[in-house]
mmCIF file of C-alpha atoms in Angstrom:
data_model
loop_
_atom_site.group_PDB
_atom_site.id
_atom_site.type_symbol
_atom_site.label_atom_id
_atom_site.label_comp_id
_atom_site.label_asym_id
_atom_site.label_seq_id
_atom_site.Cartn_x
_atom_site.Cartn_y
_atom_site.Cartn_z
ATOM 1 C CA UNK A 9 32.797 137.761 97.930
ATOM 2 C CA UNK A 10 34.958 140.860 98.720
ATOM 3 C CA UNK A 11 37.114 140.329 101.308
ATOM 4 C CA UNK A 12 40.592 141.753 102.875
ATOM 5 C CA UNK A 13 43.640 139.593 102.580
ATOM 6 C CA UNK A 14 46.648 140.266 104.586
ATOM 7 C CA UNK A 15 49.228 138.891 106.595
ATOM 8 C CA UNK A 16 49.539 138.031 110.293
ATOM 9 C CA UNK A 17 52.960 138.461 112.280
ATOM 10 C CA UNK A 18 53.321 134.689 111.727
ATOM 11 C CA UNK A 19 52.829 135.355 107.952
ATOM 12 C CA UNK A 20 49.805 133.744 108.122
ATOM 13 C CA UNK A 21 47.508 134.519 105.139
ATOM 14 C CA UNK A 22 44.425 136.478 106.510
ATOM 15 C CA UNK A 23 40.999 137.066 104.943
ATOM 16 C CA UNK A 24 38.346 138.906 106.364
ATOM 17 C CA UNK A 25 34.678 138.697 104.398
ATOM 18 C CA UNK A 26 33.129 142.272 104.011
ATOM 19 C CA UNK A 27 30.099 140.278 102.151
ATOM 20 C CA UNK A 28 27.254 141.144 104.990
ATOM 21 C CA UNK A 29 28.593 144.662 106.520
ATOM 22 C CA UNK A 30 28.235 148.181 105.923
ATOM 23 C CA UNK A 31 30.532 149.472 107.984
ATOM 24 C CA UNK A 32 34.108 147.892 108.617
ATOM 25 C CA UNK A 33 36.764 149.427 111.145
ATOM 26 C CA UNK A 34 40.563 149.053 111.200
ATOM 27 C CA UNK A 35 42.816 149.577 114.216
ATOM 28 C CA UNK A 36 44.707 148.051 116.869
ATOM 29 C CA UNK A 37 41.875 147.797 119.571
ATOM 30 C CA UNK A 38 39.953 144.115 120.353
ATOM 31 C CA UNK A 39 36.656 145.454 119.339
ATOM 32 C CA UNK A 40 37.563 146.683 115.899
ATOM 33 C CA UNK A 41 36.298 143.953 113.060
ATOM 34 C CA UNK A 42 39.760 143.498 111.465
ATOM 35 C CA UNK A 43 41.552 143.945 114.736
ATOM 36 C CA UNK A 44 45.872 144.268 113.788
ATOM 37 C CA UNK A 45 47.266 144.490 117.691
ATOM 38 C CA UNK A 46 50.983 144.082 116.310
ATOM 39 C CA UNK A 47 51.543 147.172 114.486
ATOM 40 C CA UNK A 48 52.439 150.322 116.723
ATOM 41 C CA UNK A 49 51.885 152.529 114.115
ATOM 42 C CA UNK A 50 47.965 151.537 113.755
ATOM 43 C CA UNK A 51 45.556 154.106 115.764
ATOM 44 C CA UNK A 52 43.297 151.978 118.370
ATOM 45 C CA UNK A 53 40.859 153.443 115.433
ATOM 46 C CA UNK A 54 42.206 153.788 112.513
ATOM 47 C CA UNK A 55 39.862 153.920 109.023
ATOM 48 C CA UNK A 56 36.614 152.422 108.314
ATOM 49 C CA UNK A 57 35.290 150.368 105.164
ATOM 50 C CA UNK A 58 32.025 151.778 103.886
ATOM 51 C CA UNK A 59 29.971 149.723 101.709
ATOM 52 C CA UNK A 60 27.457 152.358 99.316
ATOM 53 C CA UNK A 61 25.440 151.510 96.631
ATOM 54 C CA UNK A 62 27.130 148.457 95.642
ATOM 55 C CA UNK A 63 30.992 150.220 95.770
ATOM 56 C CA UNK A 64 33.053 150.011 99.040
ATOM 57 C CA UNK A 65 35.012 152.874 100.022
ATOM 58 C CA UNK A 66 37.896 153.482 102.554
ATOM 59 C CA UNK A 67 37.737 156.541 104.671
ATOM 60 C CA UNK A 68 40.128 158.182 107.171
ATOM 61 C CA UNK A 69 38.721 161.142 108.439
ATOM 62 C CA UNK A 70 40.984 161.902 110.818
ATOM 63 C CA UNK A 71 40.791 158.783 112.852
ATOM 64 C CA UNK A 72 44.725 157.252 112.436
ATOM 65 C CA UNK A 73 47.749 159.409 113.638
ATOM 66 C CA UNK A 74 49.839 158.045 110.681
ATOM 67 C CA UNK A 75 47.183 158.441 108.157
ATOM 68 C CA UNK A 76 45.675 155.455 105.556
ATOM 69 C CA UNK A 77 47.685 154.841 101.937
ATOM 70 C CA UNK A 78 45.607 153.326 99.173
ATOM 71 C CA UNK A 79 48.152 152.145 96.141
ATOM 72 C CA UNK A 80 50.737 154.362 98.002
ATOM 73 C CA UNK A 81 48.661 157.376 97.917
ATOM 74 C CA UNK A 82 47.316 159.047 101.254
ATOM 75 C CA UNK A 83 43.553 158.971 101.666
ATOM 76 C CA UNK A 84 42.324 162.169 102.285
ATOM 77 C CA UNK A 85 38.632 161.812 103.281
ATOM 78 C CA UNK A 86 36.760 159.256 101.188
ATOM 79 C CA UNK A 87 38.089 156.914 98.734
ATOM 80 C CA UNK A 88 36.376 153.970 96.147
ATOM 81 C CA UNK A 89 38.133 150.700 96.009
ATOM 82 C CA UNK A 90 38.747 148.576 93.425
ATOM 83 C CA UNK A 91 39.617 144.936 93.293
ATOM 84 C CA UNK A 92 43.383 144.080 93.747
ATOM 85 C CA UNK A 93 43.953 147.958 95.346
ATOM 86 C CA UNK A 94 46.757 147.931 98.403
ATOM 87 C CA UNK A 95 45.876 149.506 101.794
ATOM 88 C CA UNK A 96 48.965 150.593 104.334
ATOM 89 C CA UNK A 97 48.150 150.786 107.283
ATOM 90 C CA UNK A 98 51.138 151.770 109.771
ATOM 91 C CA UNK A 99 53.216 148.847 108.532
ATOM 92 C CA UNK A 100 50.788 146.608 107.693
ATOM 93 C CA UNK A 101 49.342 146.134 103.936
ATOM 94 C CA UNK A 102 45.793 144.612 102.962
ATOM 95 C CA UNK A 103 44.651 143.907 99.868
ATOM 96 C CA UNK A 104 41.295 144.489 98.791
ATOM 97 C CA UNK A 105 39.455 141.776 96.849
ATOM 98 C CA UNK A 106 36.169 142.289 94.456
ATOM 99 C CA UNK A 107 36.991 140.042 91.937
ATOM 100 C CA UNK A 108 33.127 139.985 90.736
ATOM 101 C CA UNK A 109 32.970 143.493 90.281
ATOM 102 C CA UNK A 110 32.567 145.752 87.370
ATOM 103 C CA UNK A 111 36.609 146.823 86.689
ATOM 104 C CA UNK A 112 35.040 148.945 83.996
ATOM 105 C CA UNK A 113 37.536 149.783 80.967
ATOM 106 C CA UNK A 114 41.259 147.228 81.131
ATOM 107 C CA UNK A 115 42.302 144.355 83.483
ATOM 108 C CA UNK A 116 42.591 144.615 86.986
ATOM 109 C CA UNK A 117 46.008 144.202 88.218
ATOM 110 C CA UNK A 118 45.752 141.191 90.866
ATOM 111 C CA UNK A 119 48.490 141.455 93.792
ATOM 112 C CA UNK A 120 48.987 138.203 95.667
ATOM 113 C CA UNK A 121 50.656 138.342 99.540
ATOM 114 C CA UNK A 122 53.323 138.173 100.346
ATOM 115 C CA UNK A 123 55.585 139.035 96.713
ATOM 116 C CA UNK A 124 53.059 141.658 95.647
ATOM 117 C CA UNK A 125 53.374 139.840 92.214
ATOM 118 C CA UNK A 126 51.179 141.199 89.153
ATOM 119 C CA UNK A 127 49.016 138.340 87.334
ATOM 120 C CA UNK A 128 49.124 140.463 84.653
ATOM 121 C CA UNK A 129 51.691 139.910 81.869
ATOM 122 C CA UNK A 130 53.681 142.936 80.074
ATOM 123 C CA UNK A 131 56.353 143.423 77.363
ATOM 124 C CA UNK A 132 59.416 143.838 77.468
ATOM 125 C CA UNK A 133 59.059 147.318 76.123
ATOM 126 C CA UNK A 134 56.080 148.141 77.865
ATOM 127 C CA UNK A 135 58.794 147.457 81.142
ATOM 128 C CA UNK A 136 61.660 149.799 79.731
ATOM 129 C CA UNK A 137 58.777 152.158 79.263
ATOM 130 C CA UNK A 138 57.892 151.397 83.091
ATOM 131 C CA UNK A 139 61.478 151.695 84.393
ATOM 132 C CA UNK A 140 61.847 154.686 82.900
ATOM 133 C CA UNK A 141 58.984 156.202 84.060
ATOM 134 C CA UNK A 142 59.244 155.281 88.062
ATOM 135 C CA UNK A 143 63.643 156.848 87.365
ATOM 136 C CA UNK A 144 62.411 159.840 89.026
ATOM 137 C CA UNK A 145 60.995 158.297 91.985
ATOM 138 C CA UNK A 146 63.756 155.649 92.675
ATOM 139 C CA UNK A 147 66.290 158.321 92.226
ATOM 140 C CA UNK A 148 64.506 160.901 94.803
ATOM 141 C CA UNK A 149 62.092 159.326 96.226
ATOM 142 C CA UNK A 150 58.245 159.788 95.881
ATOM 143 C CA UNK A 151 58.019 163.864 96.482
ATOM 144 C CA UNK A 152 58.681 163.659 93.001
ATOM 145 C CA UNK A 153 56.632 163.115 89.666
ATOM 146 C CA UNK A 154 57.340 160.219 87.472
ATOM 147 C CA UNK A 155 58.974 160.920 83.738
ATOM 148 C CA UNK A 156 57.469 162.688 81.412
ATOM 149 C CA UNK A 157 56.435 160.795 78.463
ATOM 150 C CA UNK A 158 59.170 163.065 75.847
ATOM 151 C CA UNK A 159 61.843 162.648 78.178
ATOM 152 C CA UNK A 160 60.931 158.806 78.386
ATOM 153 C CA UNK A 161 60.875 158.347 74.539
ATOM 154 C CA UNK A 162 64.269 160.411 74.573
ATOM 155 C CA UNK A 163 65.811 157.987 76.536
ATOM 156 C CA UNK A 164 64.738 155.043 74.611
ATOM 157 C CA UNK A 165 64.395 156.218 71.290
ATOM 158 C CA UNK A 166 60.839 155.809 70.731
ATOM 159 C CA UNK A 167 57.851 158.167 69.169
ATOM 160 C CA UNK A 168 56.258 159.999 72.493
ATOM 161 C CA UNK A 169 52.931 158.494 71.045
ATOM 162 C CA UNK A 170 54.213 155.034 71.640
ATOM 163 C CA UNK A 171 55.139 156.181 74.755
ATOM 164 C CA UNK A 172 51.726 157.504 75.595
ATOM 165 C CA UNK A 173 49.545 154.142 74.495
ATOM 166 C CA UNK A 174 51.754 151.877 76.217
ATOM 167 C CA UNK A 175 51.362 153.748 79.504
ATOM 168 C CA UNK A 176 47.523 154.187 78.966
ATOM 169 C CA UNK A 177 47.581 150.297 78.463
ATOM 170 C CA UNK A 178 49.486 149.495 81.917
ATOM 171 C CA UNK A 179 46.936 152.243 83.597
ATOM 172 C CA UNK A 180 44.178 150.212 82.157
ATOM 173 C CA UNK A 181 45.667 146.968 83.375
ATOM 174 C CA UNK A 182 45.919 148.573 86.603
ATOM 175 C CA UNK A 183 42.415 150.197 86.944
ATOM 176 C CA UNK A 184 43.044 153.444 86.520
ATOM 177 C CA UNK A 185 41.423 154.420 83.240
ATOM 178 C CA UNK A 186 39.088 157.201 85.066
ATOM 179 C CA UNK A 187 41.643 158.707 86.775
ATOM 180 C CA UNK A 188 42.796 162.281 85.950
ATOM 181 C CA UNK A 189 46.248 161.986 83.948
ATOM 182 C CA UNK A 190 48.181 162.969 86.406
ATOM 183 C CA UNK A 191 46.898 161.012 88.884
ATOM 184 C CA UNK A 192 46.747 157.967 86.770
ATOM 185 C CA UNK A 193 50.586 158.596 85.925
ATOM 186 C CA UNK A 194 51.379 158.754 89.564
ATOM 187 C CA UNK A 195 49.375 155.732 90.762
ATOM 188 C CA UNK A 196 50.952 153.453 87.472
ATOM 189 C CA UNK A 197 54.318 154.328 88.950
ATOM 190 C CA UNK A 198 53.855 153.358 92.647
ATOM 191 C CA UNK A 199 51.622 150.413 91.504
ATOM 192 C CA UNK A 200 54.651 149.343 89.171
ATOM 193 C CA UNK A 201 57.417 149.597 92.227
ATOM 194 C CA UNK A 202 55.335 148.170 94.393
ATOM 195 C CA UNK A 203 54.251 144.911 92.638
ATOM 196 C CA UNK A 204 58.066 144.486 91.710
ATOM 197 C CA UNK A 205 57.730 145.404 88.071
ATOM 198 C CA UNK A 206 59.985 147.899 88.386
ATOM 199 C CA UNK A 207 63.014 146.498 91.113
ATOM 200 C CA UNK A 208 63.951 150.317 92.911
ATOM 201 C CA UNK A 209 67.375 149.210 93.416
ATOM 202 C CA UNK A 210 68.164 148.909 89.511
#
């Protein structure tokens, strides 16, 4: 069933069922369904959980002060979720869970609380390739865009194309095959610093 998994200030693992709803709320007030009292930075209202036509959706239309991050990117209106995908809220993280749904093209990347640890296994050069990409963002921040795939096969002496299918692999593994390319480039290299595969502090 899909459900939202997250921990409580004890680090108590959470899990809230979203099987019989069309409508969830967020925030810090009693009489929101996945109430989170503890975090100053939630809005007494903060975003709502939309179930349509089988998908579920986040949206944020301008309910939260501090705004809603899906995968480290802010939600600006409406936006589908897919199984394993990371909502921030304030400083709180839930995971979203749909493990029976249709992932369409790749694996799923499957984050588990509290490590953020990816189920999914990766080589060793598809992690260079990785590292490589996020440099930009460790180095500055993310205002920044990742590597380009030329300057990453520079630095590790491979053929660009290699480059390019190894990246489209991990963005498959991560569920973002229908994603515009530079979206999908963006969103591999928050997912990948995020889930530890690439440690910021190297």
């Amino acid at each position: 069933m899909p459900c939202l998994v997250y921990l409580d200030p004890t680090s108590c693992h959470r899990s809230f069922s979203l099987s019989d709803r069309g409508v969830v709320t967020l925030g810090r007030r009693p009489e929101a369904d996945v109430c989170l009292p503890w975090d100053v930075g939630i809005s007494r209202l903060h975003a709502e959980l939309i179930h349509r036509a089988g998908e579920w959706l986040i949206a944020d239309d301008g309910l939260s002060q501090n705004g809603t991050l899906v995968n480290g990117l802010p939600v600006q209106g409406r936006r589908r979720l897919r199984d394993g995908d990371l909502i921030t809220v304030g400083q709180t993280s839930l995971t979203f869970c749909d493990p029976d749904a249709d992932s369409g093209d790749g694996v799923d990347v499957t984050m588990s609380l509290p490590e953020m640890s990816p189920s999914w296994t990766y080589s060793e050069q598809q992690q260079q390739i990785l590292r490589e990409l996020c440099a930009p963002l460790c180095a500055d921040g993310e205002g920044v865009q990742p590597a380009h795939d030329a300057d990453i096969a520079d630095a590790l002496a491979l053929d660009e194309r290699i480059v390019s299918a190894e990246l489209d692999a991990v963005a498959r593994s991560f569920g973002y095959a229908e994603l515009t390319a530079d979206e999908r480039r963006l969103r591999t290299a928050l997912t990948a610093l995020r889930s530890g595969l690439v440690d910021n502090s190297d």
